């Protein structure tokens, strides 16, 4: 079961890189150098808050629940985290840097992460 999951994640990662490259070519989106850069200081603080809430919540979930016995709650928490992060990121990029089309990549990342987590939840747990 764990081997199948790693194979699935590897294939998904390769597929993700191919789709990312195709989207960047189609919409003329340059590849970012280095780490992700927020669009402004408000965006930076919102993302920091999202990460802090996620880490606190994840720590709380691990403390309250044993992830080995009930991985569902942690997967749902991951789903909420990534949905929130990429939704905020997409909206801020669309609102403040629409001309760069970077929001298209962020929306793609949101959809891709949703598919991966939901598929993992359905087939591997």
mmCIF file with all atom_site columns, C-alpha atoms in Angstrom:
data_model
loop_
_atom_site.group_PDB
_atom_site.id
_atom_site.type_symbol
_atom_site.label_atom_id
_atom_site.label_alt_id
_atom_site.label_comp_id
_atom_site.label_asym_id
_atom_site.label_entity_id
_atom_site.label_seq_id
_atom_site.pdbx_PDB_ins_code
_atom_site.Cartn_x
_atom_site.Cartn_y
_atom_site.Cartn_z
_atom_site.occupancy
_atom_site.B_iso_or_equiv
_atom_site.pdbx_formal_charge
_atom_site.auth_seq_id
_atom_site.auth_comp_id
_atom_site.auth_asym_id
_atom_site.auth_atom_id
_atom_site.pdbx_PDB_model_num
ATOM 1   C CA . UNK A 1 1   ? 0.000   0.000  0.000   1.00 0.00 ? 1   UNK A CA 1
ATOM 2   C CA . UNK A 1 2   ? 2.756   2.461  0.908   1.00 0.00 ? 2   UNK A CA 1
ATOM 3   C CA . UNK A 1 3   ? 4.665   1.571  -2.274  1.00 0.00 ? 3   UNK A CA 1
ATOM 4   C CA . UNK A 1 4   ? 1.581   2.296  -4.365  1.00 0.00 ? 4   UNK A CA 1
ATOM 5   C CA . UNK A 1 5   ? 1.190   5.648  -2.646  1.00 0.00 ? 5   UNK A CA 1
ATOM 6   C CA . UNK A 1 6   ? 4.803   6.624  -3.379  1.00 0.00 ? 6   UNK A CA 1
ATOM 7   C CA . UNK A 1 7   ? 4.402   5.567  -7.017  1.00 0.00 ? 7   UNK A CA 1
ATOM 8   C CA . UNK A 1 8   ? 1.195   7.602  -7.229  1.00 0.00 ? 8   UNK A CA 1
ATOM 9   C CA . UNK A 1 9   ? 2.890   10.677 -5.705  1.00 0.00 ? 9   UNK A CA 1
ATOM 10  C CA . UNK A 1 10  ? 5.905   10.324 -8.017  1.00 0.00 ? 10  UNK A CA 1
ATOM 11  C CA . UNK A 1 11  ? 3.707   10.113 -11.118 1.00 0.00 ? 11  UNK A CA 1
ATOM 12  C CA . UNK A 1 12  ? 1.636   13.051 -9.857  1.00 0.00 ? 12  UNK A CA 1
ATOM 13  C CA . UNK A 1 13  ? 4.815   15.094 -9.295  1.00 0.00 ? 13  UNK A CA 1
ATOM 14  C CA . UNK A 1 14  ? 6.041   14.398 -12.866 1.00 0.00 ? 14  UNK A CA 1
ATOM 15  C CA . UNK A 1 15  ? 2.597   15.252 -14.254 1.00 0.00 ? 15  UNK A CA 1
ATOM 16  C CA . UNK A 1 16  ? 2.553   18.451 -12.198 1.00 0.00 ? 16  UNK A CA 1
ATOM 17  C CA . UNK A 1 17  ? 5.892   19.575 -13.628 1.00 0.00 ? 17  UNK A CA 1
ATOM 18  C CA . UNK A 1 18  ? 4.711   18.924 -17.191 1.00 0.00 ? 18  UNK A CA 1
ATOM 19  C CA . UNK A 1 19  ? 1.419   20.808 -16.726 1.00 0.00 ? 19  UNK A CA 1
ATOM 20  C CA . UNK A 1 20  ? 3.227   23.686 -14.985 1.00 0.00 ? 20  UNK A CA 1
ATOM 21  C CA . UNK A 1 21  ? 5.635   23.986 -17.923 1.00 0.00 ? 21  UNK A CA 1
ATOM 22  C CA . UNK A 1 22  ? 2.767   23.906 -20.448 1.00 0.00 ? 22  UNK A CA 1
ATOM 23  C CA . UNK A 1 23  ? 0.811   26.576 -18.551 1.00 0.00 ? 23  UNK A CA 1
ATOM 24  C CA . UNK A 1 24  ? 3.884   28.806 -18.287 1.00 0.00 ? 24  UNK A CA 1
ATOM 25  C CA . UNK A 1 25  ? 4.496   28.503 -22.036 1.00 0.00 ? 25  UNK A CA 1
ATOM 26  C CA . UNK A 1 26  ? 0.867   29.064 -23.012 1.00 0.00 ? 26  UNK A CA 1
ATOM 27  C CA . UNK A 1 27  ? 0.331   32.150 -20.801 1.00 0.00 ? 27  UNK A CA 1
ATOM 28  C CA . UNK A 1 28  ? 3.913   33.461 -21.036 1.00 0.00 ? 28  UNK A CA 1
ATOM 29  C CA . UNK A 1 29  ? 4.526   33.216 -17.277 1.00 0.00 ? 29  UNK A CA 1
ATOM 30  C CA . UNK A 1 30  ? 8.200   33.430 -16.314 1.00 0.00 ? 30  UNK A CA 1
ATOM 31  C CA . UNK A 1 31  ? 9.640   30.856 -13.930 1.00 0.00 ? 31  UNK A CA 1
ATOM 32  C CA . UNK A 1 32  ? 10.335  32.384 -10.524 1.00 0.00 ? 32  UNK A CA 1
ATOM 33  C CA . UNK A 1 33  ? 13.876  32.334 -9.251  1.00 0.00 ? 33  UNK A CA 1
ATOM 34  C CA . UNK A 1 34  ? 14.258  31.188 -5.657  1.00 0.00 ? 34  UNK A CA 1
ATOM 35  C CA . UNK A 1 35  ? 11.499  31.159 -3.080  1.00 0.00 ? 35  UNK A CA 1
ATOM 36  C CA . UNK A 1 36  ? 7.981   32.473 -3.614  1.00 0.00 ? 36  UNK A CA 1
ATOM 37  C CA . UNK A 1 37  ? 7.755   36.251 -3.297  1.00 0.00 ? 37  UNK A CA 1
ATOM 38  C CA . UNK A 1 38  ? 4.580   37.806 -1.920  1.00 0.00 ? 38  UNK A CA 1
ATOM 39  C CA . UNK A 1 39  ? 2.965   40.667 -3.819  1.00 0.00 ? 39  UNK A CA 1
ATOM 40  C CA . UNK A 1 40  ? 2.974   43.153 -0.914  1.00 0.00 ? 40  UNK A CA 1
ATOM 41  C CA . UNK A 1 41  ? 3.405   43.375 2.857   1.00 0.00 ? 41  UNK A CA 1
ATOM 42  C CA . UNK A 1 42  ? -0.260  42.610 3.572   1.00 0.00 ? 42  UNK A CA 1
ATOM 43  C CA . UNK A 1 43  ? 0.047   39.395 1.568   1.00 0.00 ? 43  UNK A CA 1
ATOM 44  C CA . UNK A 1 44  ? 3.226   38.487 3.452   1.00 0.00 ? 44  UNK A CA 1
ATOM 45  C CA . UNK A 1 45  ? 1.512   38.885 6.829   1.00 0.00 ? 45  UNK A CA 1
ATOM 46  C CA . UNK A 1 46  ? -1.589  36.973 5.747   1.00 0.00 ? 46  UNK A CA 1
ATOM 47  C CA . UNK A 1 47  ? 0.553   34.041 4.563   1.00 0.00 ? 47  UNK A CA 1
ATOM 48  C CA . UNK A 1 48  ? 2.567   34.096 7.783   1.00 0.00 ? 48  UNK A CA 1
ATOM 49  C CA . UNK A 1 49  ? -0.668  33.995 9.770   1.00 0.00 ? 49  UNK A CA 1
ATOM 50  C CA . UNK A 1 50  ? -1.950  31.062 7.698   1.00 0.00 ? 50  UNK A CA 1
ATOM 51  C CA . UNK A 1 51  ? 1.295   29.123 8.261   1.00 0.00 ? 51  UNK A CA 1
ATOM 52  C CA . UNK A 1 52  ? 1.280   29.907 12.011  1.00 0.00 ? 52  UNK A CA 1
ATOM 53  C CA . UNK A 1 53  ? -2.341  28.764 12.388  1.00 0.00 ? 53  UNK A CA 1
ATOM 54  C CA . UNK A 1 54  ? -1.559  25.608 10.419  1.00 0.00 ? 54  UNK A CA 1
ATOM 55  C CA . UNK A 1 55  ? 1.473   24.744 12.558  1.00 0.00 ? 55  UNK A CA 1
ATOM 56  C CA . UNK A 1 56  ? -0.400  25.376 15.798  1.00 0.00 ? 56  UNK A CA 1
ATOM 57  C CA . UNK A 1 57  ? -3.362  23.346 14.579  1.00 0.00 ? 57  UNK A CA 1
ATOM 58  C CA . UNK A 1 58  ? -1.139  20.518 13.338  1.00 0.00 ? 58  UNK A CA 1
ATOM 59  C CA . UNK A 1 59  ? 0.661   20.409 16.675  1.00 0.00 ? 59  UNK A CA 1
ATOM 60  C CA . UNK A 1 60  ? -2.664  20.350 18.466  1.00 0.00 ? 60  UNK A CA 1
ATOM 61  C CA . UNK A 1 61  ? -3.950  17.541 16.229  1.00 0.00 ? 61  UNK A CA 1
ATOM 62  C CA . UNK A 1 62  ? -0.822  15.479 16.799  1.00 0.00 ? 62  UNK A CA 1
ATOM 63  C CA . UNK A 1 63  ? -1.039  16.084 20.546  1.00 0.00 ? 63  UNK A CA 1
ATOM 64  C CA . UNK A 1 64  ? -4.755  15.177 20.737  1.00 0.00 ? 64  UNK A CA 1
ATOM 65  C CA . UNK A 1 65  ? -4.890  12.415 18.084  1.00 0.00 ? 65  UNK A CA 1
ATOM 66  C CA . UNK A 1 66  ? -2.361  9.774  17.209  1.00 0.00 ? 66  UNK A CA 1
ATOM 67  C CA . UNK A 1 67  ? -1.788  10.341 13.452  1.00 0.00 ? 67  UNK A CA 1
ATOM 68  C CA . UNK A 1 68  ? -1.072  6.632  12.996  1.00 0.00 ? 68  UNK A CA 1
ATOM 69  C CA . UNK A 1 69  ? -4.504  5.666  14.323  1.00 0.00 ? 69  UNK A CA 1
ATOM 70  C CA . UNK A 1 70  ? -6.549  8.415  12.681  1.00 0.00 ? 70  UNK A CA 1
ATOM 71  C CA . UNK A 1 71  ? -4.799  10.046 9.697   1.00 0.00 ? 71  UNK A CA 1
ATOM 72  C CA . UNK A 1 72  ? -8.114  11.416 8.384   1.00 0.00 ? 72  UNK A CA 1
ATOM 73  C CA . UNK A 1 73  ? -8.095  14.482 10.616  1.00 0.00 ? 73  UNK A CA 1
ATOM 74  C CA . UNK A 1 74  ? -4.562  15.411 9.588   1.00 0.00 ? 74  UNK A CA 1
ATOM 75  C CA . UNK A 1 75  ? -5.397  15.005 5.877   1.00 0.00 ? 75  UNK A CA 1
ATOM 76  C CA . UNK A 1 76  ? -8.447  17.219 6.315   1.00 0.00 ? 76  UNK A CA 1
ATOM 77  C CA . UNK A 1 77  ? -6.266  19.782 8.120   1.00 0.00 ? 77  UNK A CA 1
ATOM 78  C CA . UNK A 1 78  ? -3.760  19.658 5.224   1.00 0.00 ? 78  UNK A CA 1
ATOM 79  C CA . UNK A 1 79  ? -6.611  20.129 2.777   1.00 0.00 ? 79  UNK A CA 1
ATOM 80  C CA . UNK A 1 80  ? -7.873  23.192 4.672   1.00 0.00 ? 80  UNK A CA 1
ATOM 81  C CA . UNK A 1 81  ? -4.347  24.616 4.890   1.00 0.00 ? 81  UNK A CA 1
ATOM 82  C CA . UNK A 1 82  ? -3.500  24.262 1.205   1.00 0.00 ? 82  UNK A CA 1
ATOM 83  C CA . UNK A 1 83  ? -6.933  25.467 0.079   1.00 0.00 ? 83  UNK A CA 1
ATOM 84  C CA . UNK A 1 84  ? -6.617  28.561 2.248   1.00 0.00 ? 84  UNK A CA 1
ATOM 85  C CA . UNK A 1 85  ? -2.999  29.247 1.296   1.00 0.00 ? 85  UNK A CA 1
ATOM 86  C CA . UNK A 1 86  ? -3.424  28.888 -2.458  1.00 0.00 ? 86  UNK A CA 1
ATOM 87  C CA . UNK A 1 87  ? -6.794  30.670 -2.476  1.00 0.00 ? 87  UNK A CA 1
ATOM 88  C CA . UNK A 1 88  ? -5.341  33.706 -0.713  1.00 0.00 ? 88  UNK A CA 1
ATOM 89  C CA . UNK A 1 89  ? -2.233  33.575 -2.898  1.00 0.00 ? 89  UNK A CA 1
ATOM 90  C CA . UNK A 1 90  ? -4.303  33.370 -6.100  1.00 0.00 ? 90  UNK A CA 1
ATOM 91  C CA . UNK A 1 91  ? -6.580  36.210 -5.071  1.00 0.00 ? 91  UNK A CA 1
ATOM 92  C CA . UNK A 1 92  ? -3.702  38.504 -4.045  1.00 0.00 ? 92  UNK A CA 1
ATOM 93  C CA . UNK A 1 93  ? -1.845  37.813 -7.303  1.00 0.00 ? 93  UNK A CA 1
ATOM 94  C CA . UNK A 1 94  ? -4.995  38.377 -9.341  1.00 0.00 ? 94  UNK A CA 1
ATOM 95  C CA . UNK A 1 95  ? -5.842  41.580 -7.439  1.00 0.00 ? 95  UNK A CA 1
ATOM 96  C CA . UNK A 1 96  ? -2.376  43.174 -7.397  1.00 0.00 ? 96  UNK A CA 1
ATOM 97  C CA . UNK A 1 97  ? -0.330  41.529 -10.179 1.00 0.00 ? 97  UNK A CA 1
ATOM 98  C CA . UNK A 1 98  ? -2.883  40.467 -12.747 1.00 0.00 ? 98  UNK A CA 1
ATOM 99  C CA . UNK A 1 99  ? -0.636  41.332 -15.698 1.00 0.00 ? 99  UNK A CA 1
ATOM 100 C CA . UNK A 1 100 ? 1.946   38.691 -14.680 1.00 0.00 ? 100 UNK A CA 1
ATOM 101 C CA . UNK A 1 101 ? -0.605  35.830 -14.931 1.00 0.00 ? 101 UNK A CA 1
ATOM 102 C CA . UNK A 1 102 ? 1.086   34.196 -11.924 1.00 0.00 ? 102 UNK A CA 1
ATOM 103 C CA . UNK A 1 103 ? -2.363  33.672 -10.392 1.00 0.00 ? 103 UNK A CA 1
ATOM 104 C CA . UNK A 1 104 ? -3.005  31.016 -13.055 1.00 0.00 ? 104 UNK A CA 1
ATOM 105 C CA . UNK A 1 105 ? -0.168  28.913 -11.641 1.00 0.00 ? 105 UNK A CA 1
ATOM 106 C CA . UNK A 1 106 ? -1.459  29.419 -8.098  1.00 0.00 ? 106 UNK A CA 1
ATOM 107 C CA . UNK A 1 107 ? -4.973  28.341 -9.116  1.00 0.00 ? 107 UNK A CA 1
ATOM 108 C CA . UNK A 1 108 ? -3.468  25.321 -10.845 1.00 0.00 ? 108 UNK A CA 1
ATOM 109 C CA . UNK A 1 109 ? -1.521  24.487 -7.671  1.00 0.00 ? 109 UNK A CA 1
ATOM 110 C CA . UNK A 1 110 ? -4.729  24.775 -5.643  1.00 0.00 ? 110 UNK A CA 1
ATOM 111 C CA . UNK A 1 111 ? -6.602  22.382 -7.917  1.00 0.00 ? 111 UNK A CA 1
ATOM 112 C CA . UNK A 1 112 ? -3.670  19.974 -8.130  1.00 0.00 ? 112 UNK A CA 1
ATOM 113 C CA . UNK A 1 113 ? -3.210  19.792 -4.342  1.00 0.00 ? 113 UNK A CA 1
ATOM 114 C CA . UNK A 1 114 ? -6.965  19.269 -3.897  1.00 0.00 ? 114 UNK A CA 1
ATOM 115 C CA . UNK A 1 115 ? -6.894  16.378 -6.358  1.00 0.00 ? 115 UNK A CA 1
ATOM 116 C CA . UNK A 1 116 ? -3.833  14.789 -4.721  1.00 0.00 ? 116 UNK A CA 1
ATOM 117 C CA . UNK A 1 117 ? -5.172  15.012 -1.164  1.00 0.00 ? 117 UNK A CA 1
ATOM 118 C CA . UNK A 1 118 ? -8.699  13.869 -2.055  1.00 0.00 ? 118 UNK A CA 1
ATOM 119 C CA . UNK A 1 119 ? -7.334  11.011 -4.178  1.00 0.00 ? 119 UNK A CA 1
ATOM 120 C CA . UNK A 1 120 ? -4.975  9.966  -1.379  1.00 0.00 ? 120 UNK A CA 1
ATOM 121 C CA . UNK A 1 121 ? -7.845  10.121 1.074   1.00 0.00 ? 121 UNK A CA 1
ATOM 122 C CA . UNK A 1 122 ? -10.091 7.970  -1.116  1.00 0.00 ? 122 UNK A CA 1
ATOM 123 C CA . UNK A 1 123 ? -7.628  5.335  -2.301  1.00 0.00 ? 123 UNK A CA 1
ATOM 124 C CA . UNK A 1 124 ? -5.034  5.021  0.432   1.00 0.00 ? 124 UNK A CA 1
ATOM 125 C CA . UNK A 1 125 ? -6.983  5.349  3.696   1.00 0.00 ? 125 UNK A CA 1
#
